[in-house]
Coordinates of C-alpha atoms in Angstrom, one line a residue:
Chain A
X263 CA 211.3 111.5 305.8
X264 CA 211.0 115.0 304.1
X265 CA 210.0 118.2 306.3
X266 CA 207.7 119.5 304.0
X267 CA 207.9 122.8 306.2
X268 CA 211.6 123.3 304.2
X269 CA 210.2 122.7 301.0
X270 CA 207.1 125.5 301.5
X271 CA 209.8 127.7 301.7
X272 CA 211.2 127.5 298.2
X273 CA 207.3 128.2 296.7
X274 CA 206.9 132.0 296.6
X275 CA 203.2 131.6 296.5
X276 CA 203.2 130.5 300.3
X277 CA 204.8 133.5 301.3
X278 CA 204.1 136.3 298.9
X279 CA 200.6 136.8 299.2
X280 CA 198.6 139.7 300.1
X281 CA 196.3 137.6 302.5
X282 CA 197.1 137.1 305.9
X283 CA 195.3 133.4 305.8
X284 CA 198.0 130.6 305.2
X285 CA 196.9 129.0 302.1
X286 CA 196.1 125.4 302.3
X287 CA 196.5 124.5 298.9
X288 CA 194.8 120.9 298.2
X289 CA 194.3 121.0 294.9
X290 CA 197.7 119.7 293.7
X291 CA 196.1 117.1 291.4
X292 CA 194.8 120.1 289.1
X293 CA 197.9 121.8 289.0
X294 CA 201.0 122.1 291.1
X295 CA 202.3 125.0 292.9
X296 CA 205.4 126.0 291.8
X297 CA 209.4 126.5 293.3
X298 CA 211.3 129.8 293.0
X299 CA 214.0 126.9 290.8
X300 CA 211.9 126.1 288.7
X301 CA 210.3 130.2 288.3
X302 CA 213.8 131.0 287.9
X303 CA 215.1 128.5 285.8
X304 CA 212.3 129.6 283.2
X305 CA 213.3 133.6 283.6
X306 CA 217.1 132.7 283.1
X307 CA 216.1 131.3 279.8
X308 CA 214.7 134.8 278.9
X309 CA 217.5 136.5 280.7
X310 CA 220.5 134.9 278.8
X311 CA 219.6 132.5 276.3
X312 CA 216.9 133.5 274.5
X313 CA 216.1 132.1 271.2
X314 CA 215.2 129.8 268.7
X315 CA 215.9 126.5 268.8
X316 CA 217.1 124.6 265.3
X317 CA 217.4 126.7 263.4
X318 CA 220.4 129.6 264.1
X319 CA 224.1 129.6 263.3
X320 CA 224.3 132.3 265.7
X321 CA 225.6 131.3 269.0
X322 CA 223.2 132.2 271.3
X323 CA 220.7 129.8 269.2
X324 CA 223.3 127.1 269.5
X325 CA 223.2 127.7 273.0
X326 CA 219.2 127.8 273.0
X327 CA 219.2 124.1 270.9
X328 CA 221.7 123.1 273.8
X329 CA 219.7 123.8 277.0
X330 CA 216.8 122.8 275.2
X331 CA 218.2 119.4 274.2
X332 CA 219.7 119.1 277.9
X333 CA 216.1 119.5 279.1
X334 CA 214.3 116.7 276.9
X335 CA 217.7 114.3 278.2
X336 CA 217.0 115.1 281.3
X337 CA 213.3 114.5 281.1
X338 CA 213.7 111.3 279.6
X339 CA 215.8 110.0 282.1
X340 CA 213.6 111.1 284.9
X341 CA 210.8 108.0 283.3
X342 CA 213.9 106.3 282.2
X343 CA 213.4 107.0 278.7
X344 CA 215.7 107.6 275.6
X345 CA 216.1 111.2 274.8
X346 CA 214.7 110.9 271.1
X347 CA 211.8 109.0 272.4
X348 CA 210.2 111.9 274.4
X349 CA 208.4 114.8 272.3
X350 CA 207.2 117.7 274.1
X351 CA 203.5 118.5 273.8
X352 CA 201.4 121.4 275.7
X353 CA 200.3 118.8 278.4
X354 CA 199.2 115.5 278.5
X355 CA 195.9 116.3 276.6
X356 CA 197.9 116.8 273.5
X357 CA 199.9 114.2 273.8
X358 CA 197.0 111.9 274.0
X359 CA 195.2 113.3 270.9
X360 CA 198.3 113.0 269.0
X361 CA 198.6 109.4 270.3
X362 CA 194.9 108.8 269.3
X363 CA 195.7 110.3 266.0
X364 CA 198.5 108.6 265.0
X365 CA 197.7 105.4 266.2
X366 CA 194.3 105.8 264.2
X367 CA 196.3 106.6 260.8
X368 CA 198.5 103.5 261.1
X369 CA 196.6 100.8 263.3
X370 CA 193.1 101.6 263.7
X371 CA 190.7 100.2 261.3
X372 CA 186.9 99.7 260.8
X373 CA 185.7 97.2 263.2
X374 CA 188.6 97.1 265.5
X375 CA 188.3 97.5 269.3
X376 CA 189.8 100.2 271.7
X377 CA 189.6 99.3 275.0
X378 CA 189.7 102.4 277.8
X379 CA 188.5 102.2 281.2
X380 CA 185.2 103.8 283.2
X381 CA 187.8 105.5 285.1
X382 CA 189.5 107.7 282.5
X383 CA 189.9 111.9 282.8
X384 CA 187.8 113.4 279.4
X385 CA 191.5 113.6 277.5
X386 CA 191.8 110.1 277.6
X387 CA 188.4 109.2 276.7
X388 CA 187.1 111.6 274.2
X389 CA 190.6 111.2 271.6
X390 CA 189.3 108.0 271.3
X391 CA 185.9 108.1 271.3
X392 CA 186.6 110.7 268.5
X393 CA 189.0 108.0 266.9
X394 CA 186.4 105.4 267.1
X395 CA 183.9 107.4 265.5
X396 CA 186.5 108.5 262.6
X397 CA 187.1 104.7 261.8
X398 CA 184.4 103.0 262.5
X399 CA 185.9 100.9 265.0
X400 CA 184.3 100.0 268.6
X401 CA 185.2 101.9 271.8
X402 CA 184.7 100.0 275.1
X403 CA 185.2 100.8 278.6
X404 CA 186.2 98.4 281.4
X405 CA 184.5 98.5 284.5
X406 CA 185.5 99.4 287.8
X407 CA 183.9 97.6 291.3
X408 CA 182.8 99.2 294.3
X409 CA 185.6 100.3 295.8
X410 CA 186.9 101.7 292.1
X411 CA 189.4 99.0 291.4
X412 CA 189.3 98.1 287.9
X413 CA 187.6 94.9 287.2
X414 CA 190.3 92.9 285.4
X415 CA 187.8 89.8 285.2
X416 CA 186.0 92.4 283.0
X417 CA 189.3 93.9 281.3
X418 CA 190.2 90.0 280.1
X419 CA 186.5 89.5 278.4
X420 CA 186.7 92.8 276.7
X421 CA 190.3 92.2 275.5
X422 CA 189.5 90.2 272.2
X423 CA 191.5 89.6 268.8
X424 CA 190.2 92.6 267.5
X425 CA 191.7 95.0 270.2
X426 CA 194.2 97.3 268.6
X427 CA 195.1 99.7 271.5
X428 CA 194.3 99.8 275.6
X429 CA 194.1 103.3 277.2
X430 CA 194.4 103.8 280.7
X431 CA 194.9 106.2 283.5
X432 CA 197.9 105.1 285.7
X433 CA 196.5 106.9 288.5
X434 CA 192.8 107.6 288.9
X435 CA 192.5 112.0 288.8
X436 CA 189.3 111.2 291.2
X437 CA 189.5 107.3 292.4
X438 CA 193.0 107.9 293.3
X439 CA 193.1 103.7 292.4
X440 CA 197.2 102.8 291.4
X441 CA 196.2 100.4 288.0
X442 CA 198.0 97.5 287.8
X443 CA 199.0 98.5 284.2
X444 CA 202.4 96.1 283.9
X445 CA 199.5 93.3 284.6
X446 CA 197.4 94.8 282.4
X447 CA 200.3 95.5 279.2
X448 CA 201.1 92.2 279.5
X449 CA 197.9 90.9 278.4
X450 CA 197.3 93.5 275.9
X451 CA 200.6 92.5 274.4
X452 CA 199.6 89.0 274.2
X453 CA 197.1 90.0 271.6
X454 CA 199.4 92.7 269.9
X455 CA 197.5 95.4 271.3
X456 CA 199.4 99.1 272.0
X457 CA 199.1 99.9 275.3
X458 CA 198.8 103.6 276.2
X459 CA 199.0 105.2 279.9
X460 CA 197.4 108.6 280.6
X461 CA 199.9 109.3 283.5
X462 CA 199.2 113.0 284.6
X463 CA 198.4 111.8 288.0
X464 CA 201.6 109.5 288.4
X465 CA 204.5 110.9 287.2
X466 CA 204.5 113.8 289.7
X467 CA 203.9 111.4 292.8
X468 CA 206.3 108.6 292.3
X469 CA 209.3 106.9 290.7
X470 CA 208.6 105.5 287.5
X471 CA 210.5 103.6 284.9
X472 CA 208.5 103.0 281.2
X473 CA 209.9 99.3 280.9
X474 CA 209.1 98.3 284.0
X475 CA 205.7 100.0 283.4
X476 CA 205.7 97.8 280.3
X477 CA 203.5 100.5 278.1
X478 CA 204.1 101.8 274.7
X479 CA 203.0 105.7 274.6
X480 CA 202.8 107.6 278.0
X481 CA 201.9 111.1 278.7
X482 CA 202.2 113.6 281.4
X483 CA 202.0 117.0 282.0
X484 CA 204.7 119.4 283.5
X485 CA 202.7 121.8 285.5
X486 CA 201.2 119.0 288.0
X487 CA 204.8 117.9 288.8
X488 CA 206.0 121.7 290.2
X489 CA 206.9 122.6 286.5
X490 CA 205.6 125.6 283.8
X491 CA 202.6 125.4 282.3
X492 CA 202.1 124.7 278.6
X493 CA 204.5 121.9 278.6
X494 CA 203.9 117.9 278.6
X495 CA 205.5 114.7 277.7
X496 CA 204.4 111.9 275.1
X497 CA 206.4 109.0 275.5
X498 CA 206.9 106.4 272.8
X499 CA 208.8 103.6 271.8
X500 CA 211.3 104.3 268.9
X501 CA 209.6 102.1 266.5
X502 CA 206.0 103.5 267.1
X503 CA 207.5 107.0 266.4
X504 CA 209.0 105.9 263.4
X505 CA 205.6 104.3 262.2
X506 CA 203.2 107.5 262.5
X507 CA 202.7 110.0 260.3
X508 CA 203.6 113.6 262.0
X509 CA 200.3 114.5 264.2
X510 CA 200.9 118.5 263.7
X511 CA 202.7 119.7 260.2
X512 CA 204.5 123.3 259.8
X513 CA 208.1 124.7 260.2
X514 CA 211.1 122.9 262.3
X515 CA 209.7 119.0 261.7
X516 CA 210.9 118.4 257.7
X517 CA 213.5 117.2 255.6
X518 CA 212.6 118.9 252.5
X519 CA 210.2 120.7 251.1
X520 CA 208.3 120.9 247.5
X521 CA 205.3 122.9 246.7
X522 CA 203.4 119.6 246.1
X523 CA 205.1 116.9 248.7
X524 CA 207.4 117.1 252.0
X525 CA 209.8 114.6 253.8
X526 CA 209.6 114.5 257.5
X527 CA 213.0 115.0 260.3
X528 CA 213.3 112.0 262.5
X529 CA 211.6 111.8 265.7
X530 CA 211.2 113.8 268.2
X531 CA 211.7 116.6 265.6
X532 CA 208.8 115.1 263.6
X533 CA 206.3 115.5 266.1
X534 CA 207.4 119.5 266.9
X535 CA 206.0 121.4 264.3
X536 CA 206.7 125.3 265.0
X537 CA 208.6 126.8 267.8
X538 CA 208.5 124.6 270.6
X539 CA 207.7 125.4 274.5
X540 CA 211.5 126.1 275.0
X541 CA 211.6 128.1 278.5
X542 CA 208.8 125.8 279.7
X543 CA 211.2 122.7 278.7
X544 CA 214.2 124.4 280.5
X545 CA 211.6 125.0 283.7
X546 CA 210.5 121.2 283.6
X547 CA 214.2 120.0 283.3
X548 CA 214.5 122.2 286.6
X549 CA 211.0 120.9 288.1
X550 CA 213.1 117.4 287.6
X551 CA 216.3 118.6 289.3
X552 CA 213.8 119.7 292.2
X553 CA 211.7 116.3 292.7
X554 CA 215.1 114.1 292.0
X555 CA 216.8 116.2 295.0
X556 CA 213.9 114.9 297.3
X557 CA 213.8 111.6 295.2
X558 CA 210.6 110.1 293.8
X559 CA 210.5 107.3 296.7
X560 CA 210.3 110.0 299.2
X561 CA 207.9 112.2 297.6
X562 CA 205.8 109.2 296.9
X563 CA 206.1 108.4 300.7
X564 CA 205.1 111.9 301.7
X565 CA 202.0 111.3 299.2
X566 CA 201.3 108.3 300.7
X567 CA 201.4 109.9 304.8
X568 CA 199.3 112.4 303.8
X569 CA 196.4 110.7 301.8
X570 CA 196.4 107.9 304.9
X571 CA 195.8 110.6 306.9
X572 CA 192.9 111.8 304.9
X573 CA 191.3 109.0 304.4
X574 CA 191.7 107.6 307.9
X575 CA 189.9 111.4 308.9
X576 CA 187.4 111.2 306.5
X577 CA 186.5 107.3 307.2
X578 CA 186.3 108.7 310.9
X579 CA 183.8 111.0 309.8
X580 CA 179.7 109.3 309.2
X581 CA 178.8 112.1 307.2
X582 CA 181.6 111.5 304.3
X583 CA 181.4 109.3 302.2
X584 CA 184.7 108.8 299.7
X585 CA 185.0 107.6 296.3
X586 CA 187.6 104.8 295.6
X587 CA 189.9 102.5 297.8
X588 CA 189.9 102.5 301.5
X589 CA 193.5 101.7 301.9
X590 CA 196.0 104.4 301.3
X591 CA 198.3 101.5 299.7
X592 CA 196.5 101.3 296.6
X593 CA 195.9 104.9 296.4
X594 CA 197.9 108.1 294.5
X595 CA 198.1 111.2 296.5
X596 CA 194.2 112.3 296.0
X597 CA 191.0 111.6 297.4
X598 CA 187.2 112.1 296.1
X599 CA 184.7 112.5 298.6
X600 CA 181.3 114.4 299.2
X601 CA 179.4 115.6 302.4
X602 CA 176.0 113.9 302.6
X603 CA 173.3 115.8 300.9
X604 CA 175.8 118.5 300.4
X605 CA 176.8 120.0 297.4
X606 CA 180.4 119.9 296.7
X607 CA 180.9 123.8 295.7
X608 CA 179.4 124.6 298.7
X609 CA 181.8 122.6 300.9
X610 CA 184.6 124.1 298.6
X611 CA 183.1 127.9 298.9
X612 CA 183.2 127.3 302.8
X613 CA 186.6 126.1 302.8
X614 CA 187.5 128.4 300.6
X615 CA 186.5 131.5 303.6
X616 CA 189.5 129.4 305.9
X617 CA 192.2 129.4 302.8
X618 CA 191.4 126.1 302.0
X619 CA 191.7 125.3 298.2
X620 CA 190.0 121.7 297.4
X621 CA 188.6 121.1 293.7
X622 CA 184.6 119.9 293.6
X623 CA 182.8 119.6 290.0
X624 CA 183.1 116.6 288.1
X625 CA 186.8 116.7 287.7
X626 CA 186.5 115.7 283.8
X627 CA 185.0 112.4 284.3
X628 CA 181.3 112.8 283.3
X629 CA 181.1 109.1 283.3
X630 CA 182.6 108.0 286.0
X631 CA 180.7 110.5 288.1
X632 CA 177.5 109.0 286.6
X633 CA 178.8 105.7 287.1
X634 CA 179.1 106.3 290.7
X635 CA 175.6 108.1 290.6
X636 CA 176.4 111.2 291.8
X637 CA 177.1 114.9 289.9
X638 CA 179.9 116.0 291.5
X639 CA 182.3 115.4 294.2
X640 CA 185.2 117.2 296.4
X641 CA 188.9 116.2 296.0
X642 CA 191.5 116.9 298.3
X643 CA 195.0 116.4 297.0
X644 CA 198.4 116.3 298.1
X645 CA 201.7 117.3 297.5
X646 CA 205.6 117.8 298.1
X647 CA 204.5 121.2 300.0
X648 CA 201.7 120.1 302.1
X649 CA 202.1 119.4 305.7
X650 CA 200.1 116.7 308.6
X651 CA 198.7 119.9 309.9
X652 CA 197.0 121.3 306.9
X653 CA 195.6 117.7 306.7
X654 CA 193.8 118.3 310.3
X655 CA 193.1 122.1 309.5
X656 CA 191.2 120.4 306.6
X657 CA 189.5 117.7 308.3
X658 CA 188.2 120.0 311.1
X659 CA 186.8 122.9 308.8
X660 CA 184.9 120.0 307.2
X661 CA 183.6 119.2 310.8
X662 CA 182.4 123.7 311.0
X663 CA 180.3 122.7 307.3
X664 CA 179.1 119.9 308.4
X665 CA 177.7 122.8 311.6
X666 CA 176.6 125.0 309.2
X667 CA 174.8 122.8 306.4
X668 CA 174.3 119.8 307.7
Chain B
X27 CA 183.6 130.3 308.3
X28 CA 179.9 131.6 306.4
X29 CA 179.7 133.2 303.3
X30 CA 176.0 132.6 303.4
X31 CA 174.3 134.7 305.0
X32 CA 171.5 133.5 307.5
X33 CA 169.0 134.2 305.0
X34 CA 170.5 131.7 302.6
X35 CA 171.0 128.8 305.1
X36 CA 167.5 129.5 306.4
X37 CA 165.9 129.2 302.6
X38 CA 168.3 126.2 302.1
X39 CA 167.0 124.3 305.0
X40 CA 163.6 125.3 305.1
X41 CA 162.4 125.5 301.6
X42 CA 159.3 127.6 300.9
X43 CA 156.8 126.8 298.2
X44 CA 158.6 123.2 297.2
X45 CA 157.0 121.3 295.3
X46 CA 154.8 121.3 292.2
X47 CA 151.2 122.4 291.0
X48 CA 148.4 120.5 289.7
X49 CA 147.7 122.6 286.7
X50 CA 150.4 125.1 286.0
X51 CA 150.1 128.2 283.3
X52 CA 154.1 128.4 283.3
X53 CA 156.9 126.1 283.5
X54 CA 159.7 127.2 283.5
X55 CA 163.7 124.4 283.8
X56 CA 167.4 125.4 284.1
X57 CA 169.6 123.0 284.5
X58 CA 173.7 123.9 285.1
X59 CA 175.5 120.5 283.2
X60 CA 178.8 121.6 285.0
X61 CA 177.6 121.1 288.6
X62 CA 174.0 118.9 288.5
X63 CA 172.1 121.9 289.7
X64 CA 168.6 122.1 288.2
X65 CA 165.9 124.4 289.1
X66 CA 161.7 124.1 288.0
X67 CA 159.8 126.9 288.6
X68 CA 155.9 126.7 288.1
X69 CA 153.4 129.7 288.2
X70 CA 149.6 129.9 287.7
X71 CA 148.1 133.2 286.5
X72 CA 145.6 135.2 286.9
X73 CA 145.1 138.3 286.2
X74 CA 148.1 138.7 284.2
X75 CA 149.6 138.5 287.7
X76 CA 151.5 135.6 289.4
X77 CA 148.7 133.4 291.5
X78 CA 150.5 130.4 292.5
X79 CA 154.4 129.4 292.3
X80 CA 156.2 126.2 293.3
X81 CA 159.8 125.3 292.9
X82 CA 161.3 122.2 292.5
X83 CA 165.2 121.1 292.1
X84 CA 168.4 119.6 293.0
X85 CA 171.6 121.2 293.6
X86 CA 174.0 123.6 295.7
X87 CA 172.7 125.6 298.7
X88 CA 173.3 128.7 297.3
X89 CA 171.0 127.7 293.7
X90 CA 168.1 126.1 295.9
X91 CA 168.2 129.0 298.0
X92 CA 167.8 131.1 295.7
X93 CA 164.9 129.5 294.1
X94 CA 162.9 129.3 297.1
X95 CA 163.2 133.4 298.4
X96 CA 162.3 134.0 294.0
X97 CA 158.9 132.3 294.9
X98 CA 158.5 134.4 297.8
X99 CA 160.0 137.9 296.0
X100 CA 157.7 136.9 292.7
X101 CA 154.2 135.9 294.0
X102 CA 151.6 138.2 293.6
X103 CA 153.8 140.2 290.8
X104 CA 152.8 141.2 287.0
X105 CA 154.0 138.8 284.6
X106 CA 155.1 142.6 283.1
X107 CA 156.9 144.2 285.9
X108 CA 158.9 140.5 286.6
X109 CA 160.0 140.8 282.5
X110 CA 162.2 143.2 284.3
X111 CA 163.6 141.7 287.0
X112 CA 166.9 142.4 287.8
X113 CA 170.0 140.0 289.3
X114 CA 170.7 142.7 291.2
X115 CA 167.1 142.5 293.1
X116 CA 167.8 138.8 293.8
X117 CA 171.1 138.9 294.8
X118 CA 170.8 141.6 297.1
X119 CA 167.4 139.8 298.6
X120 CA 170.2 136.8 299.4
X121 CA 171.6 139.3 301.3
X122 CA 174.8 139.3 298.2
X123 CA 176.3 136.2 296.8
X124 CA 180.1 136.0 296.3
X125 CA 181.4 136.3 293.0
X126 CA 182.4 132.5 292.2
X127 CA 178.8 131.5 292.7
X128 CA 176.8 134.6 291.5
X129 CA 176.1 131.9 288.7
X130 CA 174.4 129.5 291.2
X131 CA 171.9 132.4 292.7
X132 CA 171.2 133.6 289.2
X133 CA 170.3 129.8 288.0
X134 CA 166.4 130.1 289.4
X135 CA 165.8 133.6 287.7
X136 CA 167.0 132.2 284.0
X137 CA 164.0 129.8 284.9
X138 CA 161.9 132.4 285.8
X139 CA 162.9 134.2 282.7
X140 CA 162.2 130.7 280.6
X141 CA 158.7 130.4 282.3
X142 CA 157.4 134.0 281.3
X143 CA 159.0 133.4 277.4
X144 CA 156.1 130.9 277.0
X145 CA 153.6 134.2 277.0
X146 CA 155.0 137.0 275.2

């Protein structure tokens, strides 16, 4: 068990403000708050070891290259992951368009078939929707059922001869579903498919290792796993590296150089054109430190506490209805839900009068929002920081809007 | 807990002039993508004055509330004098609207404002 009251005390954020609310802070999913480590860890890099990376003979630059380099190793051991296999993007959404873009140069062709799901966040939707329209080939989404599972029965029709890559979400940003994606790879590979995993939502909550996850490409971002903004993951397997063409093009990613024609550095180099997010890498190596102190099966366990909770609250409650899985079990640390005939950024204003931050909107899923026939919903989610009471101090101010609008 | 003020939950609940007309002069939609809220305002004129107004919509508390009290703050009115509305004069009808959702209370005015661009 963790005591999640001794974590709150390395965030700053819970104890520096200038209100004399407590914050509740639910909206972890969005982004995560952040440890003084990991605040510091970014500061020291500014302190002491500023400067570029690759390129000095100096030896404060060698120095730079080295923490830098230690941060990406670090990193890819967290998802158990070769160093030169991880290239640092801004977040997951450019990791995904340069997945969508490089796949498309070398794979992609008119009348071929990508396969996503009805489930999928706008960053790993519209990248290939864009691709799709680029090369002519088909873009098809896999159904979900009532309780947002995804409908594999569906998945297996739609997976034909002509499907060249399946995108998914790992963990639904609004269903909060856990998809079966080793199950899923497996049949994907059958057909020499590339499978790609959008996992912004499960990398922060629990352990993960990319073979046993069985995928190709994966992306995350730091700054929902306690780490800096501006700095994400894409994952991918030496030889697909190797294969695309460089996604971005500019200093720090060549060979040589001609006026008229250009050789490309190996991977990751190749795919880090310009200075990279350097103190950001240094603070996500630290945000790694951090979660691997707790360990990833006890965070996830803390996730999982804390969404049963919810969901047994909100279940409890006639006038909620939630979005995706009953049962905790199949669930990441989030859950969608709406107040009946209430509109969600009214239940989040109220909250928002007791220190209570919850996202409502359409938390970039247009279609799965219309899917499920509504225009918005409330999410609550949950982290490392977040403790059984501010669960109950969130399911009762639901009950005082439910007094006041219902 | 209530950032709305009475005024607000009272509009919200009990809607005035909901609904639509038979034969409207001015019809006026705004629709917010981001959140689902959609406001329809319809006035008949005479006069060069506001005769009639309905609402009609879907959304927030704060947006429908807003729509109902500009029914009740517009009828009656020159189509001239409510060219010139001010935000100010509906938000501080409301009673004031927080900032994050200023866009919400202002949504049934843009329709107002769309309505009288039909008759320049």
């Amino acid at each position: 068990m963790m005591d999640p009251r001794r974590v709150r005390q390395d965030f700053p954020i819970f104890l520096h403000r200038g209100d004399p609310r407590p914050l509740v802070y639910l909206d972890s999913a969005a982004t995560s708050q952040k440890p003084i480590q990991v605040i510091e860890a970014e500061a020291r890099f500014y302190r002491e070891w500023n400067a570029n990376v690759r390129r000095g003979i100096y030896q404060l630059a060698y120095e730079a290259t080295q923490r830098y380099e230690e941060a990406r190793a670090k990193i890819a051991g967290f998802i158990g992951a070769k160093p030169d296999e991880v290239i640092f993007t801004r977040g997951t959404t450019e990791a995904l368009n340069l997945a969508a873009f490089c796949l498309g140069e070398t794979r992609i062709h008119w009348g071929d078939r990508i396969l996503i799901t009805e489930m999928e966040h706008h960053a790993n939707l519209l990248p290939w929707q864009v691709l799709a329209q680029r090369k002519g080939a088909e873009l098809l989404a896999v159904g979900i059922d009532s309780e947002g599972r995804l409908d594999l029965e569906d998945f297996r029709k739609k997976l034909n001869a002509k499907t060249k890559v399946v995108a998914l979400a790992h963990v639904s940003n609004v269903l909060g579903t856990i998809n079966p994606v080793a199950e899923i790879a497996e049949a994907a590979h059958r057909i020499g498919a590339i499978v790609v995993v959008d996992a912004a939502q499960s990398v922060p909550h629990m352990p993960l290792n990319v073979a046993e996850l069985g995928c190709d490409i994966l992306a995350f971002s730091g700054h929902k796993m306690l780490g800096p903004t501006g700095i994400g993951v894409l994952w991918a397997k030496s030889a697909l590296l190797e294969e695309f063409p460089p996604f971005l093009v500019g200093g720090e990613m060549i060979r040589e150089v001609w006026i008229e024609r250009a050789t490309w550095a190996d991977p990751p180099a190749k795919f880090e054109a310009g200075t990279p997010p350097i103190a950001q890498a240094i603070g996500l190596a630290a945000a790694v430190d951090y979660l691997q102190a707790l360990g990833m099966s006890t965070v996830f366990s803390h996730g999982q506490r804390l969404t049963g909770l919810a969901l047994e609250g909100l279940l409890r409650r006639d006038f909620v209805e939630i979005y995706g899985p009953k049962s905790q079990e199949e669930r990441g640390a989030l859950v969608a839900f709406n107040l009946k005939g209430i509109h969600p950024h009214d239940v989040a204003t109220l909250l928002d009068q007791e220190g209570i931050c919850i996202r409502a909107g359409h938390h970039c899923t247009q279609p799965l929002h219309r899917r499920l026939g509504i225009p918005a919903s409330c999410r609550a989610s949950f982290y490392v920081y977040n403790t059984e009471e501010e669960v109950e101090i969130f399911l009762s101010a639901l009950d005082r809007v439910w007094e006041v609008m219902g | 807990m209530s950032p709305y003020e009475e005024i607000i939950l009272d509009h919200w609940k009990n809607p005035r002039n909901k609904g639509r007309l038979p034969h409207p002069d001015l019809v006026g939609v705004e629709v917010n993508p981001l959140c689902g809220d959609a406001v329809r305002l319809e006035l008949s004129v005479a006069d060069g004055k506001v005769k009639e107004v309905r609402f009609d919509g879907q959304g927030c508390a704060i947006s429908q509330a807003a729509a109902s009290l500009l029914t009740e703050l517009i009828q009656g009115r020159s189509l001239e004098e409510l060219r010139k509305m001010s935000e100010e004069e509906l938000l501080s009808a409301l009673g004031g609207v927080i900032e994050t959702r200023k866009n919400c209370a202002l949504l049934p005015l843009r329709a107002l404002r769309r309505a009288l661009a039909q008759r320049a």
